[in-house]
mmCIF file of C-alpha atoms in Angstrom:
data_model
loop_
_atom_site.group_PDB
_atom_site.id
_atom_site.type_symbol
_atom_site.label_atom_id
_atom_site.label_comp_id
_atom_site.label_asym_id
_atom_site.label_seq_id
_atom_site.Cartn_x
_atom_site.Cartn_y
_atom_site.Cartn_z
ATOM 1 C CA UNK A 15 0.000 0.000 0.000
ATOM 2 C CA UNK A 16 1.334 3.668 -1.070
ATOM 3 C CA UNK A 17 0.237 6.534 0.503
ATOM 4 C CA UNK A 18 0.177 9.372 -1.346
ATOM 5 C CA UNK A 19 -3.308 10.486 -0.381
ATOM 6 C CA UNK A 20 -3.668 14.447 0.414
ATOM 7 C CA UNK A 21 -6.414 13.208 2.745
ATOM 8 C CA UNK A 22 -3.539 11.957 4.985
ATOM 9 C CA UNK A 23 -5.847 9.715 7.516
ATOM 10 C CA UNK A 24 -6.029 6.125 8.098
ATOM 11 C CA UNK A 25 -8.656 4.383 10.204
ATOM 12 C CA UNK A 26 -6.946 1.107 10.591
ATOM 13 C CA UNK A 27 -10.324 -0.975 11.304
ATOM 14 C CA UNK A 28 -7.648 -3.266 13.269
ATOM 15 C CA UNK A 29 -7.015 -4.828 9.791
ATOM 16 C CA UNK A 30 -3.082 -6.087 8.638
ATOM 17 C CA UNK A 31 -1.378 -4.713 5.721
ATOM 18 C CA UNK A 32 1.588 -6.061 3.987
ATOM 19 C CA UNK A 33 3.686 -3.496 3.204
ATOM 20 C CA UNK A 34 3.032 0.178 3.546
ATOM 21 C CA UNK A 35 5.132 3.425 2.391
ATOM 22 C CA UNK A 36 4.399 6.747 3.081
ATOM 23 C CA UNK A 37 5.225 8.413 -0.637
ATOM 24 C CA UNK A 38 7.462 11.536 -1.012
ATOM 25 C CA UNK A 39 3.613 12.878 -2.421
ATOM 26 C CA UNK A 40 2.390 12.305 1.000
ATOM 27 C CA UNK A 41 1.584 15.480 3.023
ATOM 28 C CA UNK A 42 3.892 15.985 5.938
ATOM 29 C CA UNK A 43 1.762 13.981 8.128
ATOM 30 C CA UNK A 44 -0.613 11.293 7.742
ATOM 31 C CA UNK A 45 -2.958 10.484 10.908
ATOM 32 C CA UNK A 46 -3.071 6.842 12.209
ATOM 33 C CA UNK A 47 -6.942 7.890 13.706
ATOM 34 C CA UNK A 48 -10.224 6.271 14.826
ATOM 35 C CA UNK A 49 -9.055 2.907 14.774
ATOM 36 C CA UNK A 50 -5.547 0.734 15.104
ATOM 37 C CA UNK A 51 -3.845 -0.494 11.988
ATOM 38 C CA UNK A 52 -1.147 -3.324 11.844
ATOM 39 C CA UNK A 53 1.767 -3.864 9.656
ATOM 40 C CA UNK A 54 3.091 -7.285 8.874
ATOM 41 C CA UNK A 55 6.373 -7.363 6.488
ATOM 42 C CA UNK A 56 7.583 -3.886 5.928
ATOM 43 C CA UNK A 57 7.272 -0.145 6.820
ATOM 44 C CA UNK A 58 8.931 2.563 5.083
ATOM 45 C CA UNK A 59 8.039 6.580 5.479
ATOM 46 C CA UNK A 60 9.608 8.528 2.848
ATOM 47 C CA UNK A 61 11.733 11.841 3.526
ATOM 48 C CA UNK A 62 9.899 15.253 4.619
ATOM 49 C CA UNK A 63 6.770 12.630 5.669
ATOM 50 C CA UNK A 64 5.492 10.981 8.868
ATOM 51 C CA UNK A 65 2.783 9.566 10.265
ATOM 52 C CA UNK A 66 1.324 10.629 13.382
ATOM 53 C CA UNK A 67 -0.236 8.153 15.543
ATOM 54 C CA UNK A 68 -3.768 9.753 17.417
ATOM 55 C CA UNK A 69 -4.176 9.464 21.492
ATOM 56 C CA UNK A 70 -5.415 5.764 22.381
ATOM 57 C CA UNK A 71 -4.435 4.380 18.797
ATOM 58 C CA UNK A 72 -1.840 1.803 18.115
ATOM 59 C CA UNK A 73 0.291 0.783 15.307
ATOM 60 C CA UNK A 74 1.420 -2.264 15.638
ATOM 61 C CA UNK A 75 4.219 -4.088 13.704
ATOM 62 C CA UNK A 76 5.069 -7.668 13.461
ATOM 63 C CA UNK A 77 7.450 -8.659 11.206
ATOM 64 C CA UNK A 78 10.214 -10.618 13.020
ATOM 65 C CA UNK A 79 13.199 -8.830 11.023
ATOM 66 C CA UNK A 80 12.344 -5.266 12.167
ATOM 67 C CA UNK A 81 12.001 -3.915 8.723
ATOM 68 C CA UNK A 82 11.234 -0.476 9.278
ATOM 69 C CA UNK A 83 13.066 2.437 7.407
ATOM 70 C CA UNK A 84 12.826 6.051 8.033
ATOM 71 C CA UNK A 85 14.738 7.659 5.013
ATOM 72 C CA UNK A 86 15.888 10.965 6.224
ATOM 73 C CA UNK A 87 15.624 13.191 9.757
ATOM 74 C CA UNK A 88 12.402 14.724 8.356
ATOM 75 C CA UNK A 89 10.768 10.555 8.112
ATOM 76 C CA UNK A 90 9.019 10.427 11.507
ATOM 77 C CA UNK A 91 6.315 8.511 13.397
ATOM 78 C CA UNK A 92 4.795 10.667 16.039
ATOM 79 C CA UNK A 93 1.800 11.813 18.139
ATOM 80 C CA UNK A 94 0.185 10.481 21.483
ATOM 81 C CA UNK A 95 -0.557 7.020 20.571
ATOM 82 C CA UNK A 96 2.194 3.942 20.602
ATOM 83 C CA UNK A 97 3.788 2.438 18.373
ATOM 84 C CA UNK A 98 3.936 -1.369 18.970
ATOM 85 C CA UNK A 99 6.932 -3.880 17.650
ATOM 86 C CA UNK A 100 5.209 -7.349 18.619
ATOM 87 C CA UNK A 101 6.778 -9.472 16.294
ATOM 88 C CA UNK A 102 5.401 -13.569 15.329
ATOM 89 C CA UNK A 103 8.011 -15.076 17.330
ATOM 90 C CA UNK A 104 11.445 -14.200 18.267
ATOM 91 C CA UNK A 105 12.790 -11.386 16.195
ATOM 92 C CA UNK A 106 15.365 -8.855 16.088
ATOM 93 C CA UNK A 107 14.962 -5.029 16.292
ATOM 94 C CA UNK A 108 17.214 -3.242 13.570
ATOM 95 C CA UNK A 109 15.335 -0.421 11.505
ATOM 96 C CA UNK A 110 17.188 2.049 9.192
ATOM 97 C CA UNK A 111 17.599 5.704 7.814
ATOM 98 C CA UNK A 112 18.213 8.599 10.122
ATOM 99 C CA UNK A 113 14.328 8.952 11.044
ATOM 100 C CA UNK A 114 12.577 9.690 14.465
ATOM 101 C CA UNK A 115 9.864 7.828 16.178
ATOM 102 C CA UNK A 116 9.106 10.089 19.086
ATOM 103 C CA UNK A 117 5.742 8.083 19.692
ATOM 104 C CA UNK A 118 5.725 5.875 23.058
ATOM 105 C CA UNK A 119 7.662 2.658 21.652
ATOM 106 C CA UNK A 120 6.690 -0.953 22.827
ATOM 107 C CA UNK A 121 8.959 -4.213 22.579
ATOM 108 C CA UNK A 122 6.125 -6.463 23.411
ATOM 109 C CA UNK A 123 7.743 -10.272 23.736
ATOM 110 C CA UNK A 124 4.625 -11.569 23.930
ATOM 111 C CA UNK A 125 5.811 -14.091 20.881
ATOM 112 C CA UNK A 126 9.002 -14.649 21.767
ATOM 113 C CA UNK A 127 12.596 -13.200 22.835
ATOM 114 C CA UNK A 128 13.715 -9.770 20.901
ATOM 115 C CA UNK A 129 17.103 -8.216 20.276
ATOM 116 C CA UNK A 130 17.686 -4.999 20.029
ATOM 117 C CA UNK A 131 20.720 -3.834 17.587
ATOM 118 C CA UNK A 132 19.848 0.275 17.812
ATOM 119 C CA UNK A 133 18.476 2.577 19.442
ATOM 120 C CA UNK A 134 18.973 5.561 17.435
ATOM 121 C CA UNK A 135 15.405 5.676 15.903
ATOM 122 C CA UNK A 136 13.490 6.059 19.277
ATOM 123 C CA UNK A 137 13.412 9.270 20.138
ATOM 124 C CA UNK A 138 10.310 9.035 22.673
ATOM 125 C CA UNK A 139 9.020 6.572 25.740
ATOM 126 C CA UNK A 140 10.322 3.191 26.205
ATOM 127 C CA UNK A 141 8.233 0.590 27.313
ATOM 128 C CA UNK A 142 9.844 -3.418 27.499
ATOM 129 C CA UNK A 143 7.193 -5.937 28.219
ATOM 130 C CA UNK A 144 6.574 -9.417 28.356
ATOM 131 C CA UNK A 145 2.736 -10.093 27.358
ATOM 132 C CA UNK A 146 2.819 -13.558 27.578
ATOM 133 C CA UNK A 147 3.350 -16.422 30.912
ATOM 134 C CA UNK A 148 6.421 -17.540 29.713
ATOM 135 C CA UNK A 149 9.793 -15.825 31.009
ATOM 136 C CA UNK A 150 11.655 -13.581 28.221
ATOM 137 C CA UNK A 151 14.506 -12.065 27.490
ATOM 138 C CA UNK A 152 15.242 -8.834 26.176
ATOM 139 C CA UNK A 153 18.884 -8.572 24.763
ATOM 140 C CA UNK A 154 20.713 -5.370 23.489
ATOM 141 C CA UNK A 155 23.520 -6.510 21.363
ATOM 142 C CA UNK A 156 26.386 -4.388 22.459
ATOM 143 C CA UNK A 157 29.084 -6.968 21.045
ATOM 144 C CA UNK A 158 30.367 -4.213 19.090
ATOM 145 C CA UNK A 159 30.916 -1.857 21.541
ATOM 146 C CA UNK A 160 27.174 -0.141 20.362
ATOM 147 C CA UNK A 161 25.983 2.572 22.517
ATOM 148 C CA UNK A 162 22.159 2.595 23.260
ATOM 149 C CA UNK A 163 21.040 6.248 24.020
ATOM 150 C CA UNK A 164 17.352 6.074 24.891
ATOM 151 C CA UNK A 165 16.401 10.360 24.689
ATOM 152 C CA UNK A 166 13.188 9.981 27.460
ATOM 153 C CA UNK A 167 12.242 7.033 29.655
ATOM 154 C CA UNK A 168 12.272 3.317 29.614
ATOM 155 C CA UNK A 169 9.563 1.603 31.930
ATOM 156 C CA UNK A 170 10.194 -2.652 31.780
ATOM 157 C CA UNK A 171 6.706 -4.341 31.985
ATOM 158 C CA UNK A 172 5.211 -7.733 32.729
ATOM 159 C CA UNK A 173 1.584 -7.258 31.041
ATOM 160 C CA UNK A 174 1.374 -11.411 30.412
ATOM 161 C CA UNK A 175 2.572 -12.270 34.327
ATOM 162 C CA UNK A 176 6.207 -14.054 32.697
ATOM 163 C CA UNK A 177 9.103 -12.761 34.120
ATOM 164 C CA UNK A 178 11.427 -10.403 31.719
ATOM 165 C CA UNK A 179 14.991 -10.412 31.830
ATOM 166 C CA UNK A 180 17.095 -7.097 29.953
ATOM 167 C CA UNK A 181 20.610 -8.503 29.143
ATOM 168 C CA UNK A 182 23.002 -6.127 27.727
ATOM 169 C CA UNK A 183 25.394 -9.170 26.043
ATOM 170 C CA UNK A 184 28.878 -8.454 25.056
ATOM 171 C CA UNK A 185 31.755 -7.052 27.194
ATOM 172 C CA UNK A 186 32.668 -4.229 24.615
ATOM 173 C CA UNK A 187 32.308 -1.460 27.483
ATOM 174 C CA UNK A 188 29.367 0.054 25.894
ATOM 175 C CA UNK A 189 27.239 2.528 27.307
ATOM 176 C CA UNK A 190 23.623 2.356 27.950
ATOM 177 C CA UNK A 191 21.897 6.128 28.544
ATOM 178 C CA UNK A 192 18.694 7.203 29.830
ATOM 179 C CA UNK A 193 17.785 10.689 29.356
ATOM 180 C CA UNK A 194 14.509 10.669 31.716
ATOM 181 C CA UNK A 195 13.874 7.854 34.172
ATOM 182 C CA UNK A 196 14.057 4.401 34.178
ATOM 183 C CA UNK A 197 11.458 2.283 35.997
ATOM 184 C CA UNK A 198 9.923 -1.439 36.326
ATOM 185 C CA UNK A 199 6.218 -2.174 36.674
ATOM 186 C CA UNK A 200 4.571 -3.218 40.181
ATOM 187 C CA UNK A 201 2.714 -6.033 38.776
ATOM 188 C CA UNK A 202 3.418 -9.618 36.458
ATOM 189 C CA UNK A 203 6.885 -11.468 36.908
ATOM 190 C CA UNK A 204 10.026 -11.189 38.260
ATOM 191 C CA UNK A 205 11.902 -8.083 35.962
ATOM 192 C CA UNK A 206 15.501 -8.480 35.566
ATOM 193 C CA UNK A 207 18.471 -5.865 35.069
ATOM 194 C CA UNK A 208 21.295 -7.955 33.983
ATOM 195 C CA UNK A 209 24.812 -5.790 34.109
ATOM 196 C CA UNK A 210 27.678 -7.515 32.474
ATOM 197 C CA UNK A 211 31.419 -5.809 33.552
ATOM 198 C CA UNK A 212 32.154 -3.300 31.373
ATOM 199 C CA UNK A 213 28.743 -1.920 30.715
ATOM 200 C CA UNK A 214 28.104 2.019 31.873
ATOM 201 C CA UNK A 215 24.548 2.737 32.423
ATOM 202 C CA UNK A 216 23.633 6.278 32.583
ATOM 203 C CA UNK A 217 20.319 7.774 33.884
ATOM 204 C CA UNK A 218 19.335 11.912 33.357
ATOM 205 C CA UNK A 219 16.051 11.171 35.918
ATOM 206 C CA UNK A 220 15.153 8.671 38.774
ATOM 207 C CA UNK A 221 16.506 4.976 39.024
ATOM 208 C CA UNK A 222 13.573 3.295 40.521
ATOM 209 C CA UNK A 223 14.450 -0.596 40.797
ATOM 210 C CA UNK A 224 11.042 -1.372 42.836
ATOM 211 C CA UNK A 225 9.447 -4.782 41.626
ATOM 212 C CA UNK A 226 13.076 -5.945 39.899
ATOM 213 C CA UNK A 227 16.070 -7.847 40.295
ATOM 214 C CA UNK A 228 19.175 -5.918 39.829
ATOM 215 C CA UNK A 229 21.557 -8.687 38.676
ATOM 216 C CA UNK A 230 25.347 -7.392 39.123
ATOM 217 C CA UNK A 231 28.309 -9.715 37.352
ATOM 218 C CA UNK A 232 31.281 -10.334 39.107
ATOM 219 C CA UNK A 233 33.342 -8.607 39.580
ATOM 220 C CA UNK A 234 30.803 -5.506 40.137
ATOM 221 C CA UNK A 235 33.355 -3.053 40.456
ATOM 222 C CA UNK A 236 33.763 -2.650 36.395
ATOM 223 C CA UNK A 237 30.378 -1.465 35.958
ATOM 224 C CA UNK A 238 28.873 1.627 37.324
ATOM 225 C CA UNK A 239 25.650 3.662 37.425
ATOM 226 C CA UNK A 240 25.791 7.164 36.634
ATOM 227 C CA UNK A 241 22.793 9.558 37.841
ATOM 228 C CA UNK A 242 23.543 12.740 35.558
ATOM 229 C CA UNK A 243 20.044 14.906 36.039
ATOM 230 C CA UNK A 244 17.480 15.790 38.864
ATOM 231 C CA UNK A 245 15.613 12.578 40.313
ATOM 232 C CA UNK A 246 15.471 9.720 42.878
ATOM 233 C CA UNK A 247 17.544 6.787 43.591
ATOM 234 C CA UNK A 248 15.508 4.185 44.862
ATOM 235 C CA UNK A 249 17.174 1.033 45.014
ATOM 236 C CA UNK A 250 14.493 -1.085 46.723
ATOM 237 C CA UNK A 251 16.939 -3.507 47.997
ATOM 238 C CA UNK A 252 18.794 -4.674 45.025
ATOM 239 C CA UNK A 253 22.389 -4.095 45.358
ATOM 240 C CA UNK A 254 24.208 -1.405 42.990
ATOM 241 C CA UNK A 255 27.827 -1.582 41.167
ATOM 242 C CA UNK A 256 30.021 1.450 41.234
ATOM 243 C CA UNK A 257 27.838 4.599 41.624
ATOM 244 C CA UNK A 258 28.331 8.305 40.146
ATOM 245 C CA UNK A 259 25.678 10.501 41.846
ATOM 246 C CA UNK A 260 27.097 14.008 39.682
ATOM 247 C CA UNK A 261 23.240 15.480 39.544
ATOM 248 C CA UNK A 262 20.535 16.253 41.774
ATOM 249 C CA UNK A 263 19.859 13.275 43.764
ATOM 250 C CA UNK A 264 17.552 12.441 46.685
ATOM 251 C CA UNK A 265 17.836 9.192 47.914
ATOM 252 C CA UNK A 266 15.308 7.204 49.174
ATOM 253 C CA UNK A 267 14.460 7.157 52.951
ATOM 254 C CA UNK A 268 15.682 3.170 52.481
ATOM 255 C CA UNK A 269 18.774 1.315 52.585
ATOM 256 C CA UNK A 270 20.751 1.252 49.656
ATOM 257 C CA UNK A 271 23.665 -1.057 49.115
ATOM 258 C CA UNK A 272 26.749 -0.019 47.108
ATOM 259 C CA UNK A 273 29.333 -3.214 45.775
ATOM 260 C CA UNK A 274 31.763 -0.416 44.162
ATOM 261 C CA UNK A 275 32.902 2.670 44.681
ATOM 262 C CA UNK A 276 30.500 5.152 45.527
ATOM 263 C CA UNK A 277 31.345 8.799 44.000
ATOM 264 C CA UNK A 278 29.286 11.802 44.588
ATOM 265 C CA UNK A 279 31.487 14.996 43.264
ATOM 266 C CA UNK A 280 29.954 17.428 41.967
ATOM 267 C CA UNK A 281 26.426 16.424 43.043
ATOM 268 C CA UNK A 282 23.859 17.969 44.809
ATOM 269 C CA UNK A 283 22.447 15.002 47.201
ATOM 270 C CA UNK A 284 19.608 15.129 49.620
ATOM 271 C CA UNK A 285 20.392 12.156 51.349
ATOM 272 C CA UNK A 286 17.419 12.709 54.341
ATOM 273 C CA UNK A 287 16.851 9.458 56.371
ATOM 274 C CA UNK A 288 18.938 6.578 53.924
ATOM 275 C CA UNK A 289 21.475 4.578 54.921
ATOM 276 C CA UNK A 290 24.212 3.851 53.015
ATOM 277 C CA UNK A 291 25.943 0.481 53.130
ATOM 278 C CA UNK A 292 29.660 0.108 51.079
ATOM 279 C CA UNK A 293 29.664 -3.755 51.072
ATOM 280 C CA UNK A 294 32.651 -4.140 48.206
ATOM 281 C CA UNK A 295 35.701 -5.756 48.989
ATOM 282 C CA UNK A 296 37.858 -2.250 48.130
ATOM 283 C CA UNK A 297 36.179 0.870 47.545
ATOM 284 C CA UNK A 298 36.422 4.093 47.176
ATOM 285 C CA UNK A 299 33.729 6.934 49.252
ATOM 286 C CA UNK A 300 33.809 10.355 47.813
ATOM 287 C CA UNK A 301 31.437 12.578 49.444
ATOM 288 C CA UNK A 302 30.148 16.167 48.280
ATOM 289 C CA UNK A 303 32.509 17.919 50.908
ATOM 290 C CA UNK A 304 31.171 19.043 53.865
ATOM 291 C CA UNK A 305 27.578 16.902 53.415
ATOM 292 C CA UNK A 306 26.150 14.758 55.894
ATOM 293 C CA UNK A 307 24.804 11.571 55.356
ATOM 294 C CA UNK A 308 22.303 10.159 58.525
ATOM 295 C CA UNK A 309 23.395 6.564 58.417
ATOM 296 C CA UNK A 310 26.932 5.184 57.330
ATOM 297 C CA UNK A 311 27.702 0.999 57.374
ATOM 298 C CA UNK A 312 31.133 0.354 56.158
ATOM 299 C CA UNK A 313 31.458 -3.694 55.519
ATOM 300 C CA UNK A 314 34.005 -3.871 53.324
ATOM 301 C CA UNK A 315 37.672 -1.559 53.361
ATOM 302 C CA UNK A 316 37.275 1.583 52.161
ATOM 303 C CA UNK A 317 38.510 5.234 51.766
ATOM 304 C CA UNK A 318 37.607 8.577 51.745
ATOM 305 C CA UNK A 319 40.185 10.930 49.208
ATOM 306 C CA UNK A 320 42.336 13.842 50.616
ATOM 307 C CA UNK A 321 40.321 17.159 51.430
ATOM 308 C CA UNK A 322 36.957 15.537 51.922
ATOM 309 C CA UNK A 323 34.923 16.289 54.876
ATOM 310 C CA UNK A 324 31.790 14.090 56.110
ATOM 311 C CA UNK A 325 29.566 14.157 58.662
ATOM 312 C CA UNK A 326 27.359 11.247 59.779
ATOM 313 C CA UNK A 327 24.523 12.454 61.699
ATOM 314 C CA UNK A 328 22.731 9.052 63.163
ATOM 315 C CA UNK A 329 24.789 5.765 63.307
ATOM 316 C CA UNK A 330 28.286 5.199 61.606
ATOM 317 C CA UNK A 331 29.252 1.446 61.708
ATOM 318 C CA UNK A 332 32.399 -0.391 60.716
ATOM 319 C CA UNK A 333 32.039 -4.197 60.423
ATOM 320 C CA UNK A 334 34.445 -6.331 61.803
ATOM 321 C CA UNK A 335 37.395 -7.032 59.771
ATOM 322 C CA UNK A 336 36.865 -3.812 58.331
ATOM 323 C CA UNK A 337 39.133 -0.504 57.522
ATOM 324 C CA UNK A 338 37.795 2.911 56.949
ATOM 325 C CA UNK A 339 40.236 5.073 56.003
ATOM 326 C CA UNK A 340 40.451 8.565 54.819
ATOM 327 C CA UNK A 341 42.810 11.482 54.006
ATOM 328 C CA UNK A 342 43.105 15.411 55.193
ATOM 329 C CA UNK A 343 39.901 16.637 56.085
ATOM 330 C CA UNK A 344 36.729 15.687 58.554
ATOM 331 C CA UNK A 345 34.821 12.988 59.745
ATOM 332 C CA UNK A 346 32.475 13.571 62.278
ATOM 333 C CA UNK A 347 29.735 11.420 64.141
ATOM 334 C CA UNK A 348 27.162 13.161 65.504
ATOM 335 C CA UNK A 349 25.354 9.833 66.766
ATOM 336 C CA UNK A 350 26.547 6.495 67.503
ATOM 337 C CA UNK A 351 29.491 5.020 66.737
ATOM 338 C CA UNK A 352 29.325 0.660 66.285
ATOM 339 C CA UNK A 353 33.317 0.492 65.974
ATOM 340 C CA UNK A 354 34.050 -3.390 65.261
ATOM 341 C CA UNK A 355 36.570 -2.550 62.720
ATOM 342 C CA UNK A 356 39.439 -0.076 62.247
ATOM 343 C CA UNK A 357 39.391 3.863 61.588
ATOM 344 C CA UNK A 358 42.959 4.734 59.748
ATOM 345 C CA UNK A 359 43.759 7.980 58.061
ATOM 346 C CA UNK A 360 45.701 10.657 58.248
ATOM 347 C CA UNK A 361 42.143 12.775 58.808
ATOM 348 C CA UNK A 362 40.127 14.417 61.824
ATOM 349 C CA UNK A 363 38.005 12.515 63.777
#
């Protein structure tokens, strides 16, 4: 089907098409509207075209090879309503041109596992989901050192109850960004975050890991989590790899476990009632100088850099077996002090 139409609406009638292209002839925009519309084989929207998809409308696309092309930065897919890759079975996810779909964007696995090879057409929501019972998995293919840069947020779904699993394979030390917040769904299965070493993760908005498993590798301390904007860490007991907090953070009023370093320079961090637990075997604490933190547990040996001041307001503990050392500058406990380990440094006290 060519589209070429200066009506430029479709009412999909929740019918499949073949093969549709949106013509060079097309108007600028041509409205998915009314009713949803599926595509099975292939998709391609010419340049200085798009089609906009209305509020509550889907367009869904199944073919298992992901052949969508968006010829130029002026071929879009847009509007309110989602656009939905549920392919037959398991498939792979790798459109191409230099197009936009700023739509909300679905990988439903309802058919079976999908891997991801880009991300540089999605230029809107993120939503992973498993709509069937069975478990899935959800695999960006990084071996080549790819970089996935997701430009808002990416929410990881259960609609079918099966549990999902998001494995970044490959140890090319690629870097996966968020530029909003990342989230998992309360409801359905058991939602995995699978970090391999190597892998960066970057988040511009709130890390909220409630409902999921956050599944480190080992050794943790060559991946790391860096929160860049304004948001919340929430870790919801799942343990985190080396940490960069370099934006406006609150944490959680919860405890949140750190198997890395944990590096807050150049943030601004409202820690208010967390507690902060450095359970790695060698770490590193750098703490926005001067800040307080209300609950400190140091079970692994640690140290805080030269010219860094910190202030513990509530409880500091150091496990036994333990070191906490740090350099020129301040630590001060305002509360109790659980001392089963060792303080060291050449630092106040």
């Amino acid at each position: 089907v060519v589209i070429s139409s200066s009506s430029a609406t479709i009412q999909g009638g929740g019918y499949t098409l073949y093969d549709v292209y949106v013509s060079s002839t097309a108007p600028a925009t041509t409205t998915l509207s009314t009713t949803d519309l599926k595509i099975s084989n292939t998709l391609s929207v010419a340049t200085g075209t798009g089609i906009s998809i209305s509020s509550g409308r889907t367009l869904t696309f199944t073919q298992t090879g992901g052949a969508v092309t968006l010829h130029s930065s002026t071929s879009t897919i847009s509007g309110a309503g989602s656009f939905l890759f549920q392919p037959t079975g398991s498939a792979f996810w790798q459109p191409s041109g230099n197009g936009k779909i700023s739509a909300t964007t679905t990988f439903d696995m309802k058919n079976g596992a999908i891997s991801i090879f880009t991300s540089h057409l999605t230029n809107g929501p993120v939503v992973f989901d498993n709509g069937s019972a069975s478990s899935r998995t959800l695999t960006f293919d990084i071996t080549n050192g790819t970089a996935f840069n997701f430009a808002s947020s990416v929410t990881v779904n259960s609609s079918g109850g099966g549990n999902i699993t998001l494995d970044p394979g490959g140890a090319a030390q690629p870097v996966i960004s968020v530029s909003s917040t990342l989230s998992f769904g309360r409801t359905g299965g058991t939602k995995t975050f699978t970090l391999p070493n190597g892998v960066t993760t970057t988040i511009a908005g709130s890390l909220d890991l409630t409902s999921s498993t956050f599944s480190l590798p080992a050794p943790v301390g060559k991946s790391t989590i860096i929160m860049s904007g304004t948001g919340t860490l929430t870790s919801a007991g799942n343990a985190l790899p080396n940490l960069k907090l370099t934006g406006t953070i609150t944490l959680a009023g919860e405890t949140h476990t750190i198997k890395g370093y944990l590096n807050m320079t150049g943030g601004t961090i409202s820690p208010g009632t967390a507690e902060i637990i450095i359970a790695s075997t060698s770490a590193t604490l750098t703490p926005v100088s001067g800040m307080t933190l209300d609950k400190l547990t140091v079970s692994s040996t640690i140290s805080i850099p030269t010219g860094n001041s910190l202030t513990v307001s509530t409880t500091l503990t150091v496990a036994t077996g333990t070191t906490f050392t740090w350099g020129i500058g301040t630590l001060a406990v305002n509360g109790a002090l659980n001392l089963n380990g060792t303080l060291d440094g050449s630092g106040n006290s």
